[in-house]
Amino acid sequence: MGECYFCLSKASHSCRLCGRPVCDTHGGGGVCVACREAICAVCGRELAVSYCSGCGRLGCVDCLVQYDPVRRFCRDCLARGASEFKPEALEPLKKVVRRVFGS
Ligand SMILES: [Zn+2]
Ligand SMILES: [Zn+2]
Ligand SMILES: [Zn+2]
Ligand SMILES: [Zn+2]
């Protein structure tokens, strides 16, 4: 397995997001300390890409929805404020990203 990317002690597994070898201290829960800082606070599974304009939490492409050109909201905020948003105008951020970058 090799050495932990962070402390160079024996690595026990690799980070499931970045793939770097990590020890239990630096890779607890399957995600390394670097990725944990940048992980989606909504689902806790994917790397975050931006902040929710409502609650300020980090969110990933699956959890944040582009509401208008400058604002993105997480699923929880959308659920809470469903009446003040227009759900039919929403589009998952993933699709927007695909359209813009053509991937
Ligand atoms: Zn380590
Ligand atoms: Zn990582
Ligand atoms: Zn997420
Ligand atoms: Zn939110």
PDB file of N, CA and C and ligand atoms in Angstrom:
ATOM      1  N   MET A   1       0.832  -1.216   0.000  1.00  0.00           N
ATOM      2  CA  MET A   1       0.000   0.000   0.000  1.00  0.00           C
ATOM      3  C   MET A   1       0.860   1.256   0.000  1.00  0.00           C
ATOM      4  N   GLY A   2       2.055   1.188   0.623  1.00  0.00           N
ATOM      5  CA  GLY A   2       2.936   2.338   0.616  1.00  0.00           C
ATOM      6  C   GLY A   2       2.798   3.208   1.852  1.00  0.00           C
ATOM      7  N   GLU A   3       3.264   4.438   1.721  1.00  0.00           N
ATOM      8  CA  GLU A   3       3.296   5.345   2.866  1.00  0.00           C
ATOM      9  C   GLU A   3       2.163   6.356   2.802  1.00  0.00           C
ATOM     10  N   CYS A   4       1.710   6.751   3.971  1.00  0.00           N
ATOM     11  CA  CYS A   4       0.680   7.784   4.057  1.00  0.00           C
ATOM     12  C   CYS A   4       1.182   9.063   3.388  1.00  0.00           C
ATOM     13  N   TYR A   5       0.359   9.656   2.588  1.00  0.00           N
ATOM     14  CA  TYR A   5       0.720  10.871   1.873  1.00  0.00           C
ATOM     15  C   TYR A   5       1.043  12.015   2.829  1.00  0.00           C
ATOM     16  N   PHE A   6       0.461  11.989   4.019  1.00  0.00           N
ATOM     17  CA  PHE A   6       0.594  13.128   4.933  1.00  0.00           C
ATOM     18  C   PHE A   6       1.675  12.957   5.984  1.00  0.00           C
ATOM     19  N   CYS A   7       1.845  11.746   6.518  1.00  0.00           N
ATOM     20  CA  CYS A   7       2.814  11.582   7.606  1.00  0.00           C
ATOM     21  C   CYS A   7       3.899  10.549   7.299  1.00  0.00           C
ATOM     22  N   LEU A   8       3.797   9.881   6.161  1.00  0.00           N
ATOM     23  CA  LEU A   8       4.786   8.901   5.724  1.00  0.00           C
ATOM     24  C   LEU A   8       4.855   7.649   6.602  1.00  0.00           C
ATOM     25  N   SER A   9       3.877   7.469   7.472  1.00  0.00           N
ATOM     26  CA  SER A   9       3.820   6.187   8.169  1.00  0.00           C
ATOM     27  C   SER A   9       3.092   5.196   7.251  1.00  0.00           C
ATOM     28  N   LYS A  10       2.968   3.958   7.676  1.00  0.00           N
ATOM     29  CA  LYS A  10       2.395   2.928   6.817  1.00  0.00           C
ATOM     30  C   LYS A  10       0.927   3.243   6.486  1.00  0.00           C
ATOM     31  N   ALA A  11       0.636   3.265   5.214  1.00  0.00           N
ATOM     32  CA  ALA A  11      -0.739   3.553   4.806  1.00  0.00           C
ATOM     33  C   ALA A  11      -1.605   2.300   4.938  1.00  0.00           C
ATOM     34  N   SER A  12      -2.829   2.481   5.388  1.00  0.00           N
ATOM     35  CA  SER A  12      -3.723   1.338   5.554  1.00  0.00           C
ATOM     36  C   SER A  12      -4.742   1.246   4.421  1.00  0.00           C
ATOM     37  N   HIS A  13      -5.019   2.349   3.780  1.00  0.00           N
ATOM     38  CA  HIS A  13      -5.965   2.341   2.662  1.00  0.00           C
ATOM     39  C   HIS A  13      -5.737   3.590   1.817  1.00  0.00           C
ATOM     40  N   SER A  14      -6.499   3.746   0.761  1.00  0.00           N
ATOM     41  CA  SER A  14      -6.354   4.970  -0.027  1.00  0.00           C
ATOM     42  C   SER A  14      -7.639   5.784   0.055  1.00  0.00           C
ATOM     43  N   CYS A  15      -7.463   7.102  -0.052  1.00  0.00           N
ATOM     44  CA  CYS A  15      -8.601   8.009   0.003  1.00  0.00           C
ATOM     45  C   CYS A  15      -9.550   7.672  -1.145  1.00  0.00           C
ATOM     46  N   ARG A  16     -10.840   7.586  -0.828  1.00  0.00           N
ATOM     47  CA  ARG A  16     -11.761   7.161  -1.870  1.00  0.00           C
ATOM     48  C   ARG A  16     -12.088   8.299  -2.850  1.00  0.00           C
ATOM     49  N   LEU A  17     -11.668   9.514  -2.521  1.00  0.00           N
ATOM     50  CA  LEU A  17     -11.921  10.621  -3.440  1.00  0.00           C
ATOM     51  C   LEU A  17     -10.702  10.958  -4.299  1.00  0.00           C
ATOM     52  N   CYS A  18      -9.526  11.076  -3.664  1.00  0.00           N
ATOM     53  CA  CYS A  18      -8.344  11.463  -4.439  1.00  0.00           C
ATOM     54  C   CYS A  18      -7.424  10.284  -4.718  1.00  0.00           C
ATOM     55  N   GLY A  19      -7.617   9.158  -3.986  1.00  0.00           N
ATOM     56  CA  GLY A  19      -6.824   7.964  -4.247  1.00  0.00           C
ATOM     57  C   GLY A  19      -5.450   7.957  -3.593  1.00  0.00           C
ATOM     58  N   ARG A  20      -5.121   8.997  -2.831  1.00  0.00           N
ATOM     59  CA  ARG A  20      -3.810   9.032  -2.181  1.00  0.00           C
ATOM     60  C   ARG A  20      -3.769   7.992  -1.062  1.00  0.00           C
ATOM     61  N   PRO A  21      -2.619   7.308  -0.870  1.00  0.00           N
ATOM     62  CA  PRO A  21      -2.512   6.372   0.245  1.00  0.00           C
ATOM     63  C   PRO A  21      -2.513   7.127   1.570  1.00  0.00           C
ATOM     64  N   VAL A  22      -3.274   6.643   2.536  1.00  0.00           N
ATOM     65  CA  VAL A  22      -3.368   7.330   3.825  1.00  0.00           C
ATOM     66  C   VAL A  22      -3.383   6.337   4.979  1.00  0.00           C
ATOM     67  N   CYS A  23      -2.945   6.805   6.165  1.00  0.00           N
ATOM     68  CA  CYS A  23      -3.008   5.991   7.375  1.00  0.00           C
ATOM     69  C   CYS A  23      -4.379   6.197   8.013  1.00  0.00           C
ATOM     70  N   ASP A  24      -4.647   5.498   9.108  1.00  0.00           N
ATOM     71  CA  ASP A  24      -5.945   5.645   9.765  1.00  0.00           C
ATOM     72  C   ASP A  24      -6.165   7.063  10.283  1.00  0.00           C
ATOM     73  N   THR A  25      -5.075   7.682  10.775  1.00  0.00           N
ATOM     74  CA  THR A  25      -5.191   9.033  11.317  1.00  0.00           C
ATOM     75  C   THR A  25      -5.589  10.040  10.236  1.00  0.00           C
ATOM     76  N   HIS A  26      -4.975   9.903   9.081  1.00  0.00           N
ATOM     77  CA  HIS A  26      -5.206  10.894   8.026  1.00  0.00           C
ATOM     78  C   HIS A  26      -6.251  10.462   7.009  1.00  0.00           C
ATOM     79  N   GLY A  27      -6.774   9.263   7.151  1.00  0.00           N
ATOM     80  CA  GLY A  27      -7.770   8.801   6.185  1.00  0.00           C
ATOM     81  C   GLY A  27      -8.972   8.159   6.842  1.00  0.00           C
ATOM     82  N   GLY A  28      -9.234   8.532   8.094  1.00  0.00           N
ATOM     83  CA  GLY A  28     -10.374   7.958   8.805  1.00  0.00           C
ATOM     84  C   GLY A  28     -11.673   8.184   8.057  1.00  0.00           C
ATOM     85  N   GLY A  29     -12.473   7.124   7.953  1.00  0.00           N
ATOM     86  CA  GLY A  29     -13.741   7.251   7.247  1.00  0.00           C
ATOM     87  C   GLY A  29     -13.608   7.079   5.754  1.00  0.00           C
ATOM     88  N   GLY A  30     -12.372   6.776   5.300  1.00  0.00           N
ATOM     89  CA  GLY A  30     -12.186   6.517   3.875  1.00  0.00           C
ATOM     90  C   GLY A  30     -11.844   7.751   3.066  1.00  0.00           C
ATOM     91  N   VAL A  31     -11.895   8.922   3.702  1.00  0.00           N
ATOM     92  CA  VAL A  31     -11.593  10.161   2.989  1.00  0.00           C
ATOM     93  C   VAL A  31     -10.427  10.845   3.697  1.00  0.00           C
ATOM     94  N   CYS A  32      -9.416  11.284   2.946  1.00  0.00           N
ATOM     95  CA  CYS A  32      -8.229  11.877   3.557  1.00  0.00           C
ATOM     96  C   CYS A  32      -8.530  13.257   4.146  1.00  0.00           C
ATOM     97  N   VAL A  33      -7.615  13.759   4.975  1.00  0.00           N
ATOM     98  CA  VAL A  33      -7.844  15.043   5.651  1.00  0.00           C
ATOM     99  C   VAL A  33      -7.992  16.195   4.664  1.00  0.00           C
ATOM    100  N   ALA A  34      -7.269  16.136   3.550  1.00  0.00           N
ATOM    101  CA  ALA A  34      -7.367  17.210   2.561  1.00  0.00           C
ATOM    102  C   ALA A  34      -8.744  17.214   1.907  1.00  0.00           C
ATOM    103  N   CYS A  35      -9.211  16.034   1.558  1.00  0.00           N
ATOM    104  CA  CYS A  35     -10.513  15.950   0.897  1.00  0.00           C
ATOM    105  C   CYS A  35     -11.654  16.256   1.868  1.00  0.00           C
ATOM    106  N   ARG A  36     -11.456  15.891   3.138  1.00  0.00           N
ATOM    107  CA  ARG A  36     -12.516  16.133   4.117  1.00  0.00           C
ATOM    108  C   ARG A  36     -12.826  17.623   4.240  1.00  0.00           C
ATOM    109  N   GLU A  37     -11.794  18.462   4.053  1.00  0.00           N
ATOM    110  CA  GLU A  37     -11.981  19.917   4.110  1.00  0.00           C
ATOM    111  C   GLU A  37     -12.825  20.410   2.952  1.00  0.00           C
ATOM    112  N   ALA A  38     -12.792  19.655   1.874  1.00  0.00           N
ATOM    113  CA  ALA A  38     -13.427  20.115   0.637  1.00  0.00           C
ATOM    114  C   ALA A  38     -14.614  19.244   0.245  1.00  0.00           C
ATOM    115  N   ILE A  39     -15.138  18.538   1.240  1.00  0.00           N
ATOM    116  CA  ILE A  39     -16.216  17.619   0.899  1.00  0.00           C
ATOM    117  C   ILE A  39     -17.579  18.294   1.056  1.00  0.00           C
ATOM    118  N   CYS A  40     -18.528  17.835   0.279  1.00  0.00           N
ATOM    119  CA  CYS A  40     -19.887  18.367   0.333  1.00  0.00           C
ATOM    120  C   CYS A  40     -20.474  18.184   1.729  1.00  0.00           C
ATOM    121  N   ALA A  41     -20.992  19.271   2.291  1.00  0.00           N
ATOM    122  CA  ALA A  41     -21.547  19.204   3.647  1.00  0.00           C
ATOM    123  C   ALA A  41     -22.980  18.697   3.634  1.00  0.00           C
ATOM    124  N   VAL A  42     -23.540  18.553   2.467  1.00  0.00           N
ATOM    125  CA  VAL A  42     -24.930  18.097   2.360  1.00  0.00           C
ATOM    126  C   VAL A  42     -24.984  16.571   2.329  1.00  0.00           C
ATOM    127  N   CYS A  43     -24.279  15.973   1.381  1.00  0.00           N
ATOM    128  CA  CYS A  43     -24.317  14.516   1.256  1.00  0.00           C
ATOM    129  C   CYS A  43     -23.110  13.851   1.913  1.00  0.00           C
ATOM    130  N   GLY A  44     -21.998  14.619   2.085  1.00  0.00           N
ATOM    131  CA  GLY A  44     -20.814  14.055   2.710  1.00  0.00           C
ATOM    132  C   GLY A  44     -20.101  13.015   1.864  1.00  0.00           C
ATOM    133  N   ARG A  45     -20.388  12.971   0.585  1.00  0.00           N
ATOM    134  CA  ARG A  45     -19.806  11.936  -0.271  1.00  0.00           C
ATOM    135  C   ARG A  45     -18.929  12.492  -1.383  1.00  0.00           C
ATOM    136  N   GLU A  46     -19.308  13.607  -1.962  1.00  0.00           N
ATOM    137  CA  GLU A  46     -18.609  14.127  -3.132  1.00  0.00           C
ATOM    138  C   GLU A  46     -17.808  15.367  -2.784  1.00  0.00           C
ATOM    139  N   LEU A  47     -16.841  15.699  -3.640  1.00  0.00           N
ATOM    140  CA  LEU A  47     -16.086  16.938  -3.457  1.00  0.00           C
ATOM    141  C   LEU A  47     -16.999  18.128  -3.728  1.00  0.00           C
ATOM    142  N   ALA A  48     -16.904  19.108  -2.854  1.00  0.00           N
ATOM    143  CA  ALA A  48     -17.745  20.290  -3.009  1.00  0.00           C
ATOM    144  C   ALA A  48     -17.216  21.176  -4.136  1.00  0.00           C
ATOM    145  N   VAL A  49     -18.119  21.868  -4.789  1.00  0.00           N
ATOM    146  CA  VAL A  49     -17.715  22.765  -5.869  1.00  0.00           C
ATOM    147  C   VAL A  49     -18.016  24.221  -5.530  1.00  0.00           C
ATOM    148  N   SER A  50     -18.930  24.450  -4.587  1.00  0.00           N
ATOM    149  CA  SER A  50     -19.316  25.811  -4.284  1.00  0.00           C
ATOM    150  C   SER A  50     -20.089  25.853  -2.958  1.00  0.00           C
ATOM    151  N   TYR A  51     -20.503  27.066  -2.572  1.00  0.00           N
ATOM    152  CA  TYR A  51     -21.260  27.225  -1.343  1.00  0.00           C
ATOM    153  C   TYR A  51     -22.727  27.454  -1.648  1.00  0.00           C
ATOM    154  N   CYS A  52     -23.584  27.021  -0.736  1.00  0.00           N
ATOM    155  CA  CYS A  52     -25.007  27.320  -0.840  1.00  0.00           C
ATOM    156  C   CYS A  52     -25.211  28.786  -0.481  1.00  0.00           C
ATOM    157  N   SER A  53     -25.982  29.502  -1.287  1.00  0.00           N
ATOM    158  CA  SER A  53     -26.230  30.914  -1.015  1.00  0.00           C
ATOM    159  C   SER A  53     -27.191  31.104   0.148  1.00  0.00           C
ATOM    160  N   GLY A  54     -27.854  30.033   0.549  1.00  0.00           N
ATOM    161  CA  GLY A  54     -28.811  30.131   1.647  1.00  0.00           C
ATOM    162  C   GLY A  54     -28.169  29.872   2.997  1.00  0.00           C
ATOM    163  N   CYS A  55     -27.587  28.689   3.173  1.00  0.00           N
ATOM    164  CA  CYS A  55     -27.049  28.307   4.477  1.00  0.00           C
ATOM    165  C   CYS A  55     -25.531  28.409   4.541  1.00  0.00           C
ATOM    166  N   GLY A  56     -24.880  28.609   3.397  1.00  0.00           N
ATOM    167  CA  GLY A  56     -23.436  28.786   3.389  1.00  0.00           C
ATOM    168  C   GLY A  56     -22.633  27.499   3.432  1.00  0.00           C
ATOM    169  N   ARG A  57     -23.317  26.362   3.415  1.00  0.00           N
ATOM    170  CA  ARG A  57     -22.587  25.099   3.454  1.00  0.00           C
ATOM    171  C   ARG A  57     -21.947  24.797   2.100  1.00  0.00           C
ATOM    172  N   LEU A  58     -20.872  23.988   2.156  1.00  0.00           N
ATOM    173  CA  LEU A  58     -20.251  23.519   0.922  1.00  0.00           C
ATOM    174  C   LEU A  58     -21.167  22.483   0.282  1.00  0.00           C
ATOM    175  N   GLY A  59     -21.266  22.522  -1.029  1.00  0.00           N
ATOM    176  CA  GLY A  59     -22.098  21.552  -1.708  1.00  0.00           C
ATOM    177  C   GLY A  59     -21.441  21.040  -2.977  1.00  0.00           C
ATOM    178  N   CYS A  60     -21.814  19.830  -3.387  1.00  0.00           N
ATOM    179  CA  CYS A  60     -21.263  19.233  -4.605  1.00  0.00           C
ATOM    180  C   CYS A  60     -22.213  19.479  -5.780  1.00  0.00           C
ATOM    181  N   VAL A  61     -21.831  19.004  -6.936  1.00  0.00           N
ATOM    182  CA  VAL A  61     -22.664  19.236  -8.117  1.00  0.00           C
ATOM    183  C   VAL A  61     -24.026  18.548  -8.004  1.00  0.00           C
ATOM    184  N   ASP A  62     -24.095  17.505  -7.193  1.00  0.00           N
ATOM    185  CA  ASP A  62     -25.373  16.815  -7.042  1.00  0.00           C
ATOM    186  C   ASP A  62     -26.303  17.524  -6.064  1.00  0.00           C
ATOM    187  N   CYS A  63     -25.722  18.227  -5.110  1.00  0.00           N
ATOM    188  CA  CYS A  63     -26.517  18.795  -4.025  1.00  0.00           C
ATOM    189  C   CYS A  63     -26.837  20.272  -4.207  1.00  0.00           C
ATOM    190  N   LEU A  64     -26.071  20.970  -5.028  1.00  0.00           N
ATOM    191  CA  LEU A  64     -26.351  22.381  -5.254  1.00  0.00           C
ATOM    192  C   LEU A  64     -27.137  22.548  -6.553  1.00  0.00           C
ATOM    193  N   VAL A  65     -28.093  23.439  -6.518  1.00  0.00           N
ATOM    194  CA  VAL A  65     -28.874  23.731  -7.710  1.00  0.00           C
ATOM    195  C   VAL A  65     -28.655  25.195  -8.070  1.00  0.00           C
ATOM    196  N   GLN A  66     -28.333  25.424  -9.330  1.00  0.00           N
ATOM    197  CA  GLN A  66     -28.142  26.798  -9.806  1.00  0.00           C
ATOM    198  C   GLN A  66     -29.513  27.462  -9.865  1.00  0.00           C
ATOM    199  N   TYR A  67     -29.718  28.430  -9.012  1.00  0.00           N
ATOM    200  CA  TYR A  67     -31.033  29.068  -8.929  1.00  0.00           C
ATOM    201  C   TYR A  67     -31.149  30.230  -9.909  1.00  0.00           C
ATOM    202  N   ASP A  68     -30.128  31.074  -9.927  1.00  0.00           N
ATOM    203  CA  ASP A  68     -30.043  32.130 -10.925  1.00  0.00           C
ATOM    204  C   ASP A  68     -28.557  32.322 -11.224  1.00  0.00           C
ATOM    205  N   PRO A  69     -28.182  33.266 -12.101  1.00  0.00           N
ATOM    206  CA  PRO A  69     -26.769  33.348 -12.495  1.00  0.00           C
ATOM    207  C   PRO A  69     -25.778  33.498 -11.342  1.00  0.00           C
ATOM    208  N   VAL A  70     -26.212  34.019 -10.209  1.00  0.00           N
ATOM    209  CA  VAL A  70     -25.259  34.223  -9.117  1.00  0.00           C
ATOM    210  C   VAL A  70     -25.524  33.367  -7.890  1.00  0.00           C
ATOM    211  N   ARG A  71     -26.702  32.777  -7.790  1.00  0.00           N
ATOM    212  CA  ARG A  71     -27.023  32.044  -6.566  1.00  0.00           C
ATOM    213  C   ARG A  71     -27.222  30.558  -6.792  1.00  0.00           C
ATOM    214  N   ARG A  72     -26.701  29.792  -5.813  1.00  0.00           N
ATOM    215  CA  ARG A  72     -26.910  28.352  -5.819  1.00  0.00           C
ATOM    216  C   ARG A  72     -27.455  27.962  -4.465  1.00  0.00           C
ATOM    217  N   PHE A  73     -28.388  27.038  -4.458  1.00  0.00           N
ATOM    218  CA  PHE A  73     -28.949  26.576  -3.193  1.00  0.00           C
ATOM    219  C   PHE A  73     -28.830  25.072  -3.068  1.00  0.00           C
ATOM    220  N   CYS A  74     -28.664  24.623  -1.807  1.00  0.00           N
ATOM    221  CA  CYS A  74     -28.608  23.183  -1.567  1.00  0.00           C
ATOM    222  C   CYS A  74     -30.025  22.626  -1.539  1.00  0.00           C
ATOM    223  N   ARG A  75     -30.098  21.305  -1.559  1.00  0.00           N
ATOM    224  CA  ARG A  75     -31.405  20.644  -1.556  1.00  0.00           C
ATOM    225  C   ARG A  75     -32.214  21.007  -0.326  1.00  0.00           C
ATOM    226  N   ASP A  76     -31.530  21.117   0.822  1.00  0.00           N
ATOM    227  CA  ASP A  76     -32.242  21.406   2.062  1.00  0.00           C
ATOM    228  C   ASP A  76     -32.864  22.793   2.041  1.00  0.00           C
ATOM    229  N   CYS A  77     -32.107  23.770   1.543  1.00  0.00           N
ATOM    230  CA  CYS A  77     -32.638  25.126   1.472  1.00  0.00           C
ATOM    231  C   CYS A  77     -33.805  25.189   0.487  1.00  0.00           C
ATOM    232  N   LEU A  78     -33.696  24.473  -0.604  1.00  0.00           N
ATOM    233  CA  LEU A  78     -34.777  24.463  -1.582  1.00  0.00           C
ATOM    234  C   LEU A  78     -36.025  23.840  -0.977  1.00  0.00           C
ATOM    235  N   ALA A  79     -35.834  22.790  -0.206  1.00  0.00           N
ATOM    236  CA  ALA A  79     -36.974  22.116   0.422  1.00  0.00           C
ATOM    237  C   ALA A  79     -37.632  23.041   1.443  1.00  0.00           C
ATOM    238  N   ARG A  80     -36.793  23.762   2.187  1.00  0.00           N
ATOM    239  CA  ARG A  80     -37.315  24.686   3.202  1.00  0.00           C
ATOM    240  C   ARG A  80     -38.055  25.855   2.581  1.00  0.00           C
ATOM    241  N   GLY A  81     -37.501  26.375   1.504  1.00  0.00           N
ATOM    242  CA  GLY A  81     -38.084  27.577   0.913  1.00  0.00           C
ATOM    243  C   GLY A  81     -38.776  27.299  -0.401  1.00  0.00           C
ATOM    244  N   ALA A  82     -39.383  26.144  -0.507  1.00  0.00           N
ATOM    245  CA  ALA A  82     -39.980  25.729  -1.779  1.00  0.00           C
ATOM    246  C   ALA A  82     -40.967  26.754  -2.318  1.00  0.00           C
ATOM    247  N   SER A  83     -41.677  27.438  -1.411  1.00  0.00           N
ATOM    248  CA  SER A  83     -42.703  28.362  -1.884  1.00  0.00           C
ATOM    249  C   SER A  83     -42.089  29.623  -2.470  1.00  0.00           C
ATOM    250  N   GLU A  84     -40.910  30.003  -1.958  1.00  0.00           N
ATOM    251  CA  GLU A  84     -40.336  31.252  -2.455  1.00  0.00           C
ATOM    252  C   GLU A  84     -39.459  31.038  -3.689  1.00  0.00           C
ATOM    253  N   PHE A  85     -39.156  29.794  -4.000  1.00  0.00           N
ATOM    254  CA  PHE A  85     -38.400  29.497  -5.217  1.00  0.00           C
ATOM    255  C   PHE A  85     -39.351  29.002  -6.296  1.00  0.00           C
ATOM    256  N   LYS A  86     -38.861  28.981  -7.500  1.00  0.00           N
ATOM    257  CA  LYS A  86     -39.672  28.453  -8.597  1.00  0.00           C
ATOM    258  C   LYS A  86     -39.033  27.151  -9.073  1.00  0.00           C
ATOM    259  N   PRO A  87     -39.528  26.033  -8.593  1.00  0.00           N
ATOM    260  CA  PRO A  87     -38.880  24.749  -8.897  1.00  0.00           C
ATOM    261  C   PRO A  87     -38.797  24.467 -10.396  1.00  0.00           C
ATOM    262  N   GLU A  88     -39.756  24.941 -11.158  1.00  0.00           N
ATOM    263  CA  GLU A  88     -39.732  24.631 -12.595  1.00  0.00           C
ATOM    264  C   GLU A  88     -38.579  25.335 -13.317  1.00  0.00           C
ATOM    265  N   ALA A  89     -38.045  26.375 -12.675  1.00  0.00           N
ATOM    266  CA  ALA A  89     -36.947  27.112 -13.296  1.00  0.00           C
ATOM    267  C   ALA A  89     -35.586  26.528 -12.913  1.00  0.00           C
ATOM    268  N   LEU A  90     -35.606  25.537 -12.050  1.00  0.00           N
ATOM    269  CA  LEU A  90     -34.347  25.000 -11.553  1.00  0.00           C
ATOM    270  C   LEU A  90     -33.814  23.895 -12.447  1.00  0.00           C
ATOM    271  N   GLU A  91     -32.515  23.823 -12.439  1.00  0.00           N
ATOM    272  CA  GLU A  91     -31.858  22.819 -13.253  1.00  0.00           C
ATOM    273  C   GLU A  91     -30.684  22.305 -12.441  1.00  0.00           C
ATOM    274  N   PRO A  92     -30.516  20.993 -12.332  1.00  0.00           N
ATOM    275  CA  PRO A  92     -29.371  20.517 -11.561  1.00  0.00           C
ATOM    276  C   PRO A  92     -28.076  21.100 -12.089  1.00  0.00           C
ATOM    277  N   LEU A  93     -27.211  21.507 -11.181  1.00  0.00           N
ATOM    278  CA  LEU A  93     -25.954  22.154 -11.545  1.00  0.00           C
ATOM    279  C   LEU A  93     -25.126  21.279 -12.480  1.00  0.00           C
ATOM    280  N   LYS A  94     -25.203  19.990 -12.260  1.00  0.00           N
ATOM    281  CA  LYS A  94     -24.452  19.052 -13.084  1.00  0.00           C
ATOM    282  C   LYS A  94     -24.740  19.265 -14.576  1.00  0.00           C
ATOM    283  N   LYS A  95     -26.009  19.441 -14.884  1.00  0.00           N
ATOM    284  CA  LYS A  95     -26.385  19.642 -16.281  1.00  0.00           C
ATOM    285  C   LYS A  95     -25.844  20.962 -16.803  1.00  0.00           C
ATOM    286  N   VAL A  96     -25.900  21.985 -15.956  1.00  0.00           N
ATOM    287  CA  VAL A  96     -25.396  23.294 -16.366  1.00  0.00           C
ATOM    288  C   VAL A  96     -23.902  23.195 -16.653  1.00  0.00           C
ATOM    289  N   VAL A  97     -23.184  22.523 -15.771  1.00  0.00           N
ATOM    290  CA  VAL A  97     -21.744  22.362 -15.931  1.00  0.00           C
ATOM    291  C   VAL A  97     -21.446  21.625 -17.229  1.00  0.00           C
ATOM    292  N   ARG A  98     -22.213  20.571 -17.480  1.00  0.00           N
ATOM    293  CA  ARG A  98     -22.013  19.807 -18.717  1.00  0.00           C
ATOM    294  C   ARG A  98     -22.223  20.676 -19.947  1.00  0.00           C
ATOM    295  N   ARG A  99     -23.248  21.502 -19.871  1.00  0.00           N
ATOM    296  CA  ARG A  99     -23.569  22.319 -21.027  1.00  0.00           C
ATOM    297  C   ARG A  99     -22.444  23.324 -21.279  1.00  0.00           C
ATOM    298  N   VAL A 100     -21.952  23.929 -20.186  1.00  0.00           N
ATOM    299  CA  VAL A 100     -20.932  24.965 -20.316  1.00  0.00           C
ATOM    300  C   VAL A 100     -19.604  24.386 -20.776  1.00  0.00           C
ATOM    301  N   PHE A 101     -19.244  23.234 -20.198  1.00  0.00           N
ATOM    302  CA  PHE A 101     -17.928  22.679 -20.507  1.00  0.00           C
ATOM    303  C   PHE A 101     -17.977  21.578 -21.554  1.00  0.00           C
ATOM    304  N   GLY A 102     -19.163  21.187 -21.930  1.00  0.00           N
ATOM    305  CA  GLY A 102     -19.318  20.214 -22.999  1.00  0.00           C
ATOM    306  C   GLY A 102     -18.728  18.848 -22.720  1.00  0.00           C
ATOM    307  N   SER A 103     -18.776  18.416 -21.430  1.00  0.00           N
ATOM    308  CA  SER A 103     -18.238  17.096 -21.139  1.00  0.00           C
ATOM    309  C   SER A 103     -19.358  16.111 -20.879  1.00  0.00           C
TER     310      SER A 103
HETATM  311 ZN    ZN B   1      -0.815   9.629   8.106  1.00  0.00          ZN
HETATM  312 ZN    ZN B   2      -8.262  12.561  -0.545  1.00  0.00          ZN
HETATM  313 ZN    ZN B   3     -23.341  16.515  -2.144  1.00  0.00          ZN
HETATM  314 ZN    ZN B   4     -28.367  25.549   1.890  1.00  0.00          ZN
END
